Tab-separated table of C-alpha atoms in Angstrom:
chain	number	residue	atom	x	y	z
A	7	UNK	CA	0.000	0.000	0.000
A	8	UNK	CA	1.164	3.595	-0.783
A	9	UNK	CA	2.218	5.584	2.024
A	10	UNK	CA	0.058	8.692	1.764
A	11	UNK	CA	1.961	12.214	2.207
A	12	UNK	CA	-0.505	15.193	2.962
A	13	UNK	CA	1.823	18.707	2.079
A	14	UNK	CA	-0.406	22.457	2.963
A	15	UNK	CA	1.604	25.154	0.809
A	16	UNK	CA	2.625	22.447	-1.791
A	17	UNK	CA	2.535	25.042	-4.967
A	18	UNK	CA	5.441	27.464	-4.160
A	19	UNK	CA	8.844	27.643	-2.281
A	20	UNK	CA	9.297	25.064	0.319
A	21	UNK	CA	6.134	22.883	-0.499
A	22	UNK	CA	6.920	22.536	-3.709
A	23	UNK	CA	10.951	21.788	-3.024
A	24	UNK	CA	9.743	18.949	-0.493
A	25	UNK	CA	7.397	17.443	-3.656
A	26	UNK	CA	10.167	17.049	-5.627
A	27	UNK	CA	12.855	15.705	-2.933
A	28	UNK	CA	10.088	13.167	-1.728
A	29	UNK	CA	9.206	11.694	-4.739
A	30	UNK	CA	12.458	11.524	-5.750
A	31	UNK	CA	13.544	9.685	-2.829
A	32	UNK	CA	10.185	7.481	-3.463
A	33	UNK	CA	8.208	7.972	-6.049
A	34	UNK	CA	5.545	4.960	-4.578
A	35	UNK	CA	4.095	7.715	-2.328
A	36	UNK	CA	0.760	9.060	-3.118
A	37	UNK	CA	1.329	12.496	-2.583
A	38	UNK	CA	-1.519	15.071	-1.695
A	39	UNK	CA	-1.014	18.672	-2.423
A	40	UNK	CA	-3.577	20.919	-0.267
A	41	UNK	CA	-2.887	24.167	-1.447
A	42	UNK	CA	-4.959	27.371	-1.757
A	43	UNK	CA	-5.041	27.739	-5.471
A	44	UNK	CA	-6.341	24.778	-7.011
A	45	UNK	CA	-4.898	25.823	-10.501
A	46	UNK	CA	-1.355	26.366	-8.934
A	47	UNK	CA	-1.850	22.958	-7.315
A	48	UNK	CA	-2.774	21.528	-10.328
A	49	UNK	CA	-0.265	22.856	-12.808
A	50	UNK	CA	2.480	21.035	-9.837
A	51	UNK	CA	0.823	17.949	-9.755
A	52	UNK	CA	1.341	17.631	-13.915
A	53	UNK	CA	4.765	19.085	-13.497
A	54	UNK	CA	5.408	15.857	-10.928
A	55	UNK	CA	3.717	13.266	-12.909
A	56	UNK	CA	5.778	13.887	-15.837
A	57	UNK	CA	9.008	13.381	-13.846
A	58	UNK	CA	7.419	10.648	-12.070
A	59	UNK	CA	4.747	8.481	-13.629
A	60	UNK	CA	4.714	6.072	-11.019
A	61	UNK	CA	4.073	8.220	-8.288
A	62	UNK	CA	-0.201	8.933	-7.469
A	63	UNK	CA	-0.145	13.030	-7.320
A	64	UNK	CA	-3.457	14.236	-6.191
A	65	UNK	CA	-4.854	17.776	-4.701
A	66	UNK	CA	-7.057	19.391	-2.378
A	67	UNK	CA	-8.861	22.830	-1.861
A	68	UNK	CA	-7.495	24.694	1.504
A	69	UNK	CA	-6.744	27.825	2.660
A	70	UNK	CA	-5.783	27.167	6.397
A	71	UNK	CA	-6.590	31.212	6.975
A	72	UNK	CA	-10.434	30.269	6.077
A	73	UNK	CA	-11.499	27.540	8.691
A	74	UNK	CA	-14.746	26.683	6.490
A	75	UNK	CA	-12.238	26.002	3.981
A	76	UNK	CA	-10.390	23.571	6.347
A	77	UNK	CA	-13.342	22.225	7.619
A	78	UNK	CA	-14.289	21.364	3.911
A	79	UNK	CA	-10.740	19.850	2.890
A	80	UNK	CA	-11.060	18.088	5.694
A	81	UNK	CA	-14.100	16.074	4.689
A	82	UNK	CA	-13.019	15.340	1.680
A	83	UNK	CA	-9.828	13.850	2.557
A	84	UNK	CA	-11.950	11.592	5.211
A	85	UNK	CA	-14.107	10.568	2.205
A	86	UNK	CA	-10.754	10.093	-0.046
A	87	UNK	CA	-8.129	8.451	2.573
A	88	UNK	CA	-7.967	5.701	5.325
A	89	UNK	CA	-4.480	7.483	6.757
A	90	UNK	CA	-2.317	9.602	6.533
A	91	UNK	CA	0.907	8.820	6.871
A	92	UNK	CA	2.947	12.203	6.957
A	93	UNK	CA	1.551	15.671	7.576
A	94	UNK	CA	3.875	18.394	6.251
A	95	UNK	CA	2.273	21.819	8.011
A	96	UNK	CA	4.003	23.871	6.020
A	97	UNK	CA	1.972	26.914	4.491
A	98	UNK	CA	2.782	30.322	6.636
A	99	UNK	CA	2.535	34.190	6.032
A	100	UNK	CA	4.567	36.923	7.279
A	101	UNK	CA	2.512	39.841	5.444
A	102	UNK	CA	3.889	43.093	4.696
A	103	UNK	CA	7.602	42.419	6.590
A	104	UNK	CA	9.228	45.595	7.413
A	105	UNK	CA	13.041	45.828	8.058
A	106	UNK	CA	14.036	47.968	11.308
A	107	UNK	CA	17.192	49.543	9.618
A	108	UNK	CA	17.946	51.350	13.014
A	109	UNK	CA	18.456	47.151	14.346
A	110	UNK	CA	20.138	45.934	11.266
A	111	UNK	CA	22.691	48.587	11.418
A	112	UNK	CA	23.455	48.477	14.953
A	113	UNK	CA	23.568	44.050	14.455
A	114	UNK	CA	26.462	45.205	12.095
A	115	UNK	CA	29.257	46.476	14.600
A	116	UNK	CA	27.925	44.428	17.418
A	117	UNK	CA	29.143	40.564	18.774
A	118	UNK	CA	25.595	39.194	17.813
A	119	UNK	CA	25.720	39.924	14.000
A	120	UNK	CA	25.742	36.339	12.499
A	121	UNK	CA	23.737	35.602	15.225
A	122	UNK	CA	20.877	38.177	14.127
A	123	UNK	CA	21.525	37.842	10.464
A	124	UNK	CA	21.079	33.863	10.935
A	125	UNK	CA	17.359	34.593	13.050
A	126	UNK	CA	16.262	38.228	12.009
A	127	UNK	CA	15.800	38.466	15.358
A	128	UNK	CA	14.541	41.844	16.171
A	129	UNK	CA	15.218	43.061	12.745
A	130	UNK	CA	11.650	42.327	11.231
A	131	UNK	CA	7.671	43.562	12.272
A	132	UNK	CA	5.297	42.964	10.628
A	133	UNK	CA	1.578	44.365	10.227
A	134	UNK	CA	-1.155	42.030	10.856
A	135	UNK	CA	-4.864	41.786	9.930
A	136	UNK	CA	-8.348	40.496	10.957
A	137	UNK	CA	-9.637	37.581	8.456
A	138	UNK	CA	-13.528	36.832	8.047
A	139	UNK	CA	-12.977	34.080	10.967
A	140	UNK	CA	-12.274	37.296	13.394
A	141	UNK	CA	-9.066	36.268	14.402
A	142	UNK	CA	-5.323	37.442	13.533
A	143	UNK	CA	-3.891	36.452	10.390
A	144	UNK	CA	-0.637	35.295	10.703
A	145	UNK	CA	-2.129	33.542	13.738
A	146	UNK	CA	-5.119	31.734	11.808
A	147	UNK	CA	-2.615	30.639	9.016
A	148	UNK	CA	0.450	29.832	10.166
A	149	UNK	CA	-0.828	27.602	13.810
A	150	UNK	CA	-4.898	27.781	14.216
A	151	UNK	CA	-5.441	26.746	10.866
A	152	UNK	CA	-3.006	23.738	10.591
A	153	UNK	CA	-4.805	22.871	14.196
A	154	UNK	CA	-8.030	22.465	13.512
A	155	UNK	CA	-6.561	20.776	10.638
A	156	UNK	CA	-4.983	18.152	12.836
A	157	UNK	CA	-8.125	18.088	15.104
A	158	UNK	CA	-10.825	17.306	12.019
A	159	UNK	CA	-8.497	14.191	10.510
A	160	UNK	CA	-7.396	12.860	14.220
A	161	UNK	CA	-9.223	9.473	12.834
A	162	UNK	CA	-6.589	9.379	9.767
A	163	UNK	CA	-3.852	9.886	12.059
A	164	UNK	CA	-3.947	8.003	15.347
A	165	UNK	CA	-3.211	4.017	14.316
A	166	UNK	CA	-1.365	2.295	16.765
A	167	UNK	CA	-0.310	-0.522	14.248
A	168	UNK	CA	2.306	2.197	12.320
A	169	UNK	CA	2.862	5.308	13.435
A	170	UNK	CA	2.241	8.900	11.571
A	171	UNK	CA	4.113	11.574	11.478
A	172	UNK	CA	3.588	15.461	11.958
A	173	UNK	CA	6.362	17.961	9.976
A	174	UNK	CA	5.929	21.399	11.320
A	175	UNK	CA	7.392	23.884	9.375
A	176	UNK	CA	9.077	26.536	12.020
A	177	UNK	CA	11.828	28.558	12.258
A	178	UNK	CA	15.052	29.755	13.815
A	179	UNK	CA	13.172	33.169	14.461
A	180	UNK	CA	10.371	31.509	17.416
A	181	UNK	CA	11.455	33.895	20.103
A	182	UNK	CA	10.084	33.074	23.358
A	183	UNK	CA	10.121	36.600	24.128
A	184	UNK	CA	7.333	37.698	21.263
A	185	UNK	CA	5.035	35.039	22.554
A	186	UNK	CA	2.280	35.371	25.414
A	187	UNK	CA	-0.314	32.999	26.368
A	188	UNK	CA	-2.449	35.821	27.415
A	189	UNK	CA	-2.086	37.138	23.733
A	190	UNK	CA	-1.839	34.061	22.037
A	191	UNK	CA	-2.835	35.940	18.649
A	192	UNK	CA	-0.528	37.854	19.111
A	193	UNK	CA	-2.758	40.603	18.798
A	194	UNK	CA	-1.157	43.577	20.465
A	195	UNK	CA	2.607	43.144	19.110
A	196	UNK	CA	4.862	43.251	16.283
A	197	UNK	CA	6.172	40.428	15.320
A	198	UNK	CA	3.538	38.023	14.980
A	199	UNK	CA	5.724	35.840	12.739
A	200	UNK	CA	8.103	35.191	15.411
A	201	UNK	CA	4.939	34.453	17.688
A	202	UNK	CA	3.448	31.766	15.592
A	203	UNK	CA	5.858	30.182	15.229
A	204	UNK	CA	6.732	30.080	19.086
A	205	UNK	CA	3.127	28.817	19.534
A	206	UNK	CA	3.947	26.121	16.833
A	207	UNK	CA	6.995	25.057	18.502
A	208	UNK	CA	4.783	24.637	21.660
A	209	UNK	CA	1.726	22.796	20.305
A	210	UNK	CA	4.300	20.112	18.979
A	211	UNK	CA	5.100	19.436	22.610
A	212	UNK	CA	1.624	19.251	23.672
A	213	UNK	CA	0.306	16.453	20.860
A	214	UNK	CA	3.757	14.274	21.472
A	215	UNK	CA	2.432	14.100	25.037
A	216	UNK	CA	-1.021	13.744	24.183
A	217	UNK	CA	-0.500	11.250	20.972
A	218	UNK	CA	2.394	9.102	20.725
A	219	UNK	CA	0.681	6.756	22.799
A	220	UNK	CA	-1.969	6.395	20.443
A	221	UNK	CA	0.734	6.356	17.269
A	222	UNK	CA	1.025	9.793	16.450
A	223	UNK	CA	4.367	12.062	16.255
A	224	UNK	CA	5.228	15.449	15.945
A	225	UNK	CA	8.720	17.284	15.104
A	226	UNK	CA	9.460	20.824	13.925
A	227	UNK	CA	12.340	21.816	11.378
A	228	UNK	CA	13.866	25.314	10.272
A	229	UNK	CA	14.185	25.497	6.895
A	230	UNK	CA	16.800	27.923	7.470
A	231	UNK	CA	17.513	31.338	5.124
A	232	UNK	CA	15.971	31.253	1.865
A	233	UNK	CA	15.375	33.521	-0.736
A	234	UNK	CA	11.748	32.982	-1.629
A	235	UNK	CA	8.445	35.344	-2.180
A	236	UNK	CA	8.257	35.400	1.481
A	237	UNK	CA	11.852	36.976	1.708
A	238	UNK	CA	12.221	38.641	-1.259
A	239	UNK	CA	9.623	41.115	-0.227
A	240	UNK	CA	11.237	42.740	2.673
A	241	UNK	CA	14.178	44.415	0.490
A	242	UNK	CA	14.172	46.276	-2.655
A	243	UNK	CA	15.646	44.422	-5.740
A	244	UNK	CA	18.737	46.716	-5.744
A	245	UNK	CA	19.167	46.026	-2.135
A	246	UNK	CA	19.051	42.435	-2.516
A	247	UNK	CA	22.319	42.708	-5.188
A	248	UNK	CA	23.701	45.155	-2.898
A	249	UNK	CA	23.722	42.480	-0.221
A	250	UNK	CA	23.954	39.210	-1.568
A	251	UNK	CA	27.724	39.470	-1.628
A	252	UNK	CA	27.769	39.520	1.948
A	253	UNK	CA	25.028	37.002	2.390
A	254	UNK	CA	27.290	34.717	0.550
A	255	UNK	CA	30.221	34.959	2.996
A	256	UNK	CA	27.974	34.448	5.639
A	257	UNK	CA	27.390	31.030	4.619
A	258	UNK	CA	30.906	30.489	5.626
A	259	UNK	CA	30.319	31.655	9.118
A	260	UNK	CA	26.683	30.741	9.720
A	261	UNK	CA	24.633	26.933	8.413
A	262	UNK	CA	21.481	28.916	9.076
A	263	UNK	CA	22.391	30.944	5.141
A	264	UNK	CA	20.201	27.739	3.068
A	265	UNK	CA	19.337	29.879	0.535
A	266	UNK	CA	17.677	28.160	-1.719
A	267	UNK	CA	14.123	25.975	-0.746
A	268	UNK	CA	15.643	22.867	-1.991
A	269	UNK	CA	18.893	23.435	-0.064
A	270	UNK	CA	15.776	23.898	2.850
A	271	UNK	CA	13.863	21.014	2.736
A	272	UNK	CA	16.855	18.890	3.735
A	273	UNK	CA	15.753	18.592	7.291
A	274	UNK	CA	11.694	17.595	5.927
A	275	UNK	CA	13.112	14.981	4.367
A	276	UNK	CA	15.982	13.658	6.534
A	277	UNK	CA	12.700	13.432	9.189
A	278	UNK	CA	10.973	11.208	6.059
A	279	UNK	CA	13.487	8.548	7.064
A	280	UNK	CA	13.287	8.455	9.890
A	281	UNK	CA	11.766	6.386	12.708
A	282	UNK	CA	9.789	8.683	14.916
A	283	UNK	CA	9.944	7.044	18.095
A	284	UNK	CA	13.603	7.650	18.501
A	285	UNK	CA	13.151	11.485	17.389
A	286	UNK	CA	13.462	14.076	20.610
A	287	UNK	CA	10.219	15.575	20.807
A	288	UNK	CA	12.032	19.171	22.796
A	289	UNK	CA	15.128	19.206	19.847
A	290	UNK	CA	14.274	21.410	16.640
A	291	UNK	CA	15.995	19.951	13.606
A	292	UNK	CA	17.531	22.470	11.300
A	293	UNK	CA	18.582	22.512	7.531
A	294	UNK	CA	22.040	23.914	7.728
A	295	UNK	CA	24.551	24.340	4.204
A	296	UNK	CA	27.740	24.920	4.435
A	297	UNK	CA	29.964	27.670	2.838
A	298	UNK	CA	30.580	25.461	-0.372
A	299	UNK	CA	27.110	24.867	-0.522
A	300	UNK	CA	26.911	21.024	0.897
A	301	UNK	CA	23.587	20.126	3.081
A	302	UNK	CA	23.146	18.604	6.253
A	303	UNK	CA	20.639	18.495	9.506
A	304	UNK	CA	21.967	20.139	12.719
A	305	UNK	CA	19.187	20.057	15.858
A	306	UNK	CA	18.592	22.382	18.735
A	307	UNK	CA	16.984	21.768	22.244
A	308	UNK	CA	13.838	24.351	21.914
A	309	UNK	CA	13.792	27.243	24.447
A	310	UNK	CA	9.889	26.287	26.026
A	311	UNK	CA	8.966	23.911	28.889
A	312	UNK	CA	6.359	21.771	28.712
A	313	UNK	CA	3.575	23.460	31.360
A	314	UNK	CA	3.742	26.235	29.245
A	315	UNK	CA	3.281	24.218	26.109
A	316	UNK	CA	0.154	22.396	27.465
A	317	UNK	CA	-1.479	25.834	28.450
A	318	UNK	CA	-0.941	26.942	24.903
A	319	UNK	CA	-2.827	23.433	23.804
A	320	UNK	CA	-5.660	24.610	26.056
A	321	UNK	CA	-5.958	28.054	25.177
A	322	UNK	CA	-5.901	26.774	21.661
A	323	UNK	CA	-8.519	24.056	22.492
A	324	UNK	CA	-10.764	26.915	23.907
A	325	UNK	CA	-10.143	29.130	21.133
A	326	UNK	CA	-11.696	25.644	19.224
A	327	UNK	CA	-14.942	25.655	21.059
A	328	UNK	CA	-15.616	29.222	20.979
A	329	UNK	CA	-14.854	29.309	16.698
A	330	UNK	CA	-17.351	26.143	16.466
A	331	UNK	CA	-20.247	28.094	18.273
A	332	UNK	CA	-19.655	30.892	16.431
A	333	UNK	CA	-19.982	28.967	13.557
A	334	UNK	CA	-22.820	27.115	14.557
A	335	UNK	CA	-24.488	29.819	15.534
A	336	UNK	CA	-23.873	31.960	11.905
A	337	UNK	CA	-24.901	28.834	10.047
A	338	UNK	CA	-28.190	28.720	12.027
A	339	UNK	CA	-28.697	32.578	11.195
A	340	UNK	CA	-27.923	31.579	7.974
């Protein structure tokens, strides 16, 4: 039987980097694209049959900022699917990025540089919106919606005969200090980037407690640096050729410089191999290249604790109820 891989962001950057490495490492998978735009999605899934024949490509509907759009992908793939083997969480935002130029020019003469350069750690803010659901939007897409996600196909996922797999997509910039469980949205900051993916970092915890008993795992990578859509937006082309010199060198100083979202996806698919009971559910694992561009997976104990991780599971499990009566309650008026 075909192991079935479920990938959210599947049509662009690191989704569609991960399609390619997976099948190519084996192309028996059946291989489920849920991405936003269904003619994106299905101009990929052509573009991976024809390099791999064998493989079973197929795609679903889902915008994880929409949860009626979740809760519809998530029927279907009940109606198409027994299991799911892998879950690759991996669609994100970080809208409108703006670059503090005061921080990145004091980062320059200070001991932290590489450091900062390697995170953007208090270099980017970002401004947030509302969606249609009410709540944050960086918030909705990058954690809730991936959530309720996991919540709706808990049937496909918990088998204790094999176990499945969770892939978080994170990153090296989760600060602990731009998260707050009182503000969970993230509502009243800056950098709600750096906040979600905190919160993601903490829900992981909270389901390998919860779930590996009943054969479900969860791990979170860092893709590391790339140059994507998502990156490419926060300078200026001219800035980007004015720096990428320097970026360059970097790479000899600091694995974190991936660049590219194939040279990111090596720690997705290292994680592919890999059996997840031995796998440290507190350890991030990190793409890292090296100056002369070879690829390789480095790992990091997480900077949480686990009390604080299972409050974030509740807060996100109250958030739950009060969405569904809102729902409920609209579709009633409706």
């Amino acid at each position: 039987m075909r192991k079935v891989v479920l990938i959210t962001g599947a049509s662009s950057g690191v989704g569609l980097a991960l399609c390619r490495r997976l099948l190519k490492e084996d192309d028996g998978l059946h291989l489920c694209l849920a991405c936003r735009n269904l003619s994106k999605a299905e101009a990929v899934r052509a573009s991976l049959l024809a390099s791999h024949p064998d493989a079973e490509v197929t795609t679903v509907q889902v915008d994880v900022s929409s949860l009626s759009s979740v809760f519809r992908a998530s029927k279907e793939l009940k109606e198409r699917f027994q299991r799911l083997d892998y879950v690759y969480l991996n669609a994100g935002i970080m809208p409108n990025p703006q670059l503090n130029i005061k921080a990145l020019f004091c980062s320059l003469f200070s001991r932290k540089a590489i450091h900062v350069f390697s995170t953007a750690e208090g270099l980017l803010t970002q401004n947030d919106k509302i969606t249609a659901d009410g709540l944050q939007e960086v918030f909705e897409t990058n954690i809730f919606g991936h959530f309720i996600l996991i919540r709706e196909l808990e049937s496909l996922l918990c088998h204790s005969d094999s176990p499945s797999q969770l892939i978080w997509t994170s990153s090296r910039n989760a600060r602990k200090s731009n998260f707050s469980l009182e503000d969970i949205q993230h509502s009243k900051g800056q950098e709600p980037y750096s906040s979600s993916k905190y919160a993601i970092d903490l829900l992981s915890v909270a389901l390998n407690r919860k779930f590996n008993q009943r054969g479900l795992y969860s791990s979170v990578v860092c893709p590391g640096t790339m140059l994507t859509n998502l990156t490419y937006g926060i300078l200026s082309p001219f800035m980007w050729m004015l720096i990428m010199p320097m970026i360059w060198l970097l790479r000899f100083f600091a694995n974190a410089f991936t660049l590219t979202p194939y040279n990111g996806t090596e720690a997705l698919v290292w994680l592919f191999h890999q059996k997840p009971e031995s796998l440290n559910p507190l350890v991030k694992y990190l793409s890292a290249t090296t100056g002369f561009g070879s690829n390789y997976v480095t790992s990091k104990k997480m900077d949480l604790d686990e009390d604080t991780a299972e409050k974030c599971y509740q807060n996100l499990l109250e958030l739950e109820k009060h969405v569904r009566v809102t729902i409920k309650k609209t579709d009633n008026q409706s």
